[in-house]
Amino acid sequence: DAGVIQSPRHEVTEMGQEVTLRCKPISGHDYLFWYRQTMMRGLELLIYFNNNVPIDDSGMPEDRFSAKMPNASFSTLKIQPSEPRDSAVYFCASSSFPSAGSSYNSPLHFGNGTRLTVT
Amino acid sequence: GEDVEQSLFLSVREGDSSVINCTYTDSSSTYLYWYKQEPGAGLQLLTYIFSNMDMKQDQRLTVLLNKKDKHLSLRIADTQTGDSAIYFCAETPISGNTPLVFGKGTRLSVIA
């Protein structure tokens, strides 16, 4: 298995431009998560999906951020318009949670992230 | 809500033991995890412990859990330069089917 695949690895853009980050989860995983990592705030959960449906987007910082999962093998995180404070590493992760009643939370599998720089 | 706290930095000499500490708030957590993040990469699961255990050993790694104090530690014996990374503590929240709660991570620097 190739693991969680994110693209691009690096993105440099100017303030005001639209940015789209992409993620391909591990096949068979039914949960997908978007995280943001900065030195100041550490790892923040932005949004997560179950079976392509957004479950909790309370971590999305502003309306400028949006995420979609049109099918089980693809998700996007879009920032429009981008701002310098959006500069961070954005991670996608996927997992296959057990059915209700099971005692083990399956581990998350992370992609290698997209480093976003907004100038 | 749940919260996980870790110190941000730790520096050790090669060959010494490293101890990374974590405190958490949710006493009903069933599993606690340690993830490792190497430079330029995502987080990878390093080890985990079930809440009814006090200790788990896996080669150079020892995880200690003190449920009374809600304290988790990761000990790395004979620390190597390749162990330099950020280590994240994470707990399962009350509902087992909601996302893990991560600490901010401890950056381990190993000095040769």
PDB file of C-alpha atoms in Angstrom, chain B residues 34-104:
ATOM      1  CA  TRP B  34       2.909   7.778  21.223  1.00  0.00           C
ATOM      2  CA  TYR B  35       3.461   9.020  17.687  1.00  0.00           C
ATOM      3  CA  LYS B  36       6.811   9.993  16.182  1.00  0.00           C
ATOM      4  CA  GLN B  37       7.326  12.694  13.558  1.00  0.00           C
ATOM      5  CA  GLU B  38      10.627  12.771  11.710  1.00  0.00           C
ATOM      6  CA  PRO B  39      11.687  15.911   9.803  1.00  0.00           C
ATOM      7  CA  GLY B  40       9.651  16.475   6.662  1.00  0.00           C
ATOM      8  CA  ALA B  41       7.288  13.599   7.355  1.00  0.00           C
ATOM      9  CA  GLY B  42       3.909  12.911   8.878  1.00  0.00           C
ATOM     10  CA  LEU B  43       3.266  11.320  12.251  1.00  0.00           C
ATOM     11  CA  GLN B  44       3.773   7.586  12.605  1.00  0.00           C
ATOM     12  CA  LEU B  45       2.430   5.397  15.377  1.00  0.00           C
ATOM     13  CA  LEU B  46       5.319   4.388  17.619  1.00  0.00           C
ATOM     14  CA  THR B  47       3.567   2.472  20.367  1.00  0.00           C
ATOM     15  CA  TYR B  48       0.402   2.448  22.444  1.00  0.00           C
ATOM     16  CA  ILE B  49      -0.800   1.217  25.821  1.00  0.00           C
ATOM     17  CA  PHE B  50      -4.187   0.030  26.956  1.00  0.00           C
ATOM     18  CA  SER B  51      -5.510   1.782  30.041  1.00  0.00           C
ATOM     19  CA  ASN B  52      -5.580  -1.369  32.173  1.00  0.00           C
ATOM     20  CA  MET B  53      -1.803  -1.735  31.828  1.00  0.00           C
ATOM     21  CA  ASP B  54       0.899  -0.004  33.875  1.00  0.00           C
ATOM     22  CA  MET B  55       3.788  -0.698  31.592  1.00  0.00           C
ATOM     23  CA  LYS B  56       4.560  -1.851  28.098  1.00  0.00           C
ATOM     24  CA  GLN B  57       8.005  -2.636  26.749  1.00  0.00           C
ATOM     25  CA  ASP B  58       8.982  -2.901  23.131  1.00  0.00           C
ATOM     26  CA  GLN B  59      12.744  -3.250  22.484  1.00  0.00           C
ATOM     27  CA  ARG B  60      14.282   0.111  23.440  1.00  0.00           C
ATOM     28  CA  LEU B  61      10.905   1.678  24.251  1.00  0.00           C
ATOM     29  CA  THR B  62       9.182   1.531  27.630  1.00  0.00           C
ATOM     30  CA  VAL B  63       5.792   3.120  28.194  1.00  0.00           C
ATOM     31  CA  LEU B  64       4.690   3.792  31.757  1.00  0.00           C
ATOM     32  CA  LEU B  65       1.123   4.706  32.649  1.00  0.00           C
ATOM     33  CA  ASN B  66       0.028   6.148  35.988  1.00  0.00           C
ATOM     34  CA  LYS B  67      -3.750   6.321  35.764  1.00  0.00           C
ATOM     35  CA  LYS B  68      -4.155   7.895  39.189  1.00  0.00           C
ATOM     36  CA  ASP B  69      -2.027  10.875  38.192  1.00  0.00           C
ATOM     37  CA  LYS B  70      -3.069  10.710  34.506  1.00  0.00           C
ATOM     38  CA  HIS B  71       0.574  10.613  33.554  1.00  0.00           C
ATOM     39  CA  LEU B  72       2.127   8.816  30.624  1.00  0.00           C
ATOM     40  CA  SER B  73       5.811   8.544  29.844  1.00  0.00           C
ATOM     41  CA  LEU B  74       7.934   7.178  27.031  1.00  0.00           C
ATOM     42  CA  ARG B  75      11.450   6.025  27.833  1.00  0.00           C
ATOM     43  CA  ILE B  76      13.913   5.447  25.021  1.00  0.00           C
ATOM     44  CA  ALA B  77      16.938   3.447  26.109  1.00  0.00           C
ATOM     45  CA  ASP B  78      20.356   3.981  24.476  1.00  0.00           C
ATOM     46  CA  THR B  79      19.097   7.002  22.552  1.00  0.00           C
ATOM     47  CA  GLN B  80      20.532   7.321  19.045  1.00  0.00           C
ATOM     48  CA  THR B  81      20.800  10.293  16.699  1.00  0.00           C
ATOM     49  CA  GLY B  82      18.095   8.653  14.585  1.00  0.00           C
ATOM     50  CA  ASP B  83      15.704   9.099  17.498  1.00  0.00           C
ATOM     51  CA  SER B  84      15.800  12.871  17.002  1.00  0.00           C
ATOM     52  CA  ALA B  85      12.203  13.752  16.163  1.00  0.00           C
ATOM     53  CA  ILE B  86       9.020  15.216  17.608  1.00  0.00           C
ATOM     54  CA  TYR B  87       7.098  12.831  19.844  1.00  0.00           C
ATOM     55  CA  PHE B  88       3.354  13.267  20.275  1.00  0.00           C
ATOM     56  CA  CYS B  89       1.256  11.875  23.071  1.00  0.00           C
ATOM     57  CA  ALA B  90      -2.413  11.189  22.200  1.00  0.00           C
ATOM     58  CA  GLU B  91      -5.451   9.897  24.024  1.00  0.00           C
ATOM     59  CA  THR B  92      -8.740   8.418  22.928  1.00  0.00           C
ATOM     60  CA  PRO B  93     -11.599  10.673  23.972  1.00  0.00           C
ATOM     61  CA  ILE B  94     -14.666   9.448  25.844  1.00  0.00           C
ATOM     62  CA  SER B  95     -16.407   8.419  22.649  1.00  0.00           C
ATOM     63  CA  GLY B  96     -14.228   5.806  21.015  1.00  0.00           C
ATOM     64  CA  ASN B  97     -15.287   6.829  17.547  1.00  0.00           C
ATOM     65  CA  THR B  98     -14.111  10.436  17.672  1.00  0.00           C
ATOM     66  CA  PRO B  99     -10.662  11.686  16.804  1.00  0.00           C
ATOM     67  CA  LEU B 100      -7.623  11.281  18.985  1.00  0.00           C
ATOM     68  CA  VAL B 101      -6.587  14.261  21.096  1.00  0.00           C
ATOM     69  CA  PHE B 102      -2.917  15.114  20.539  1.00  0.00           C
ATOM     70  CA  GLY B 103      -0.459  17.008  22.673  1.00  0.00           C
ATOM     71  CA  LYS B 104       1.700  19.713  21.102  1.00  0.00           C
TER      72      LYS B 104
END
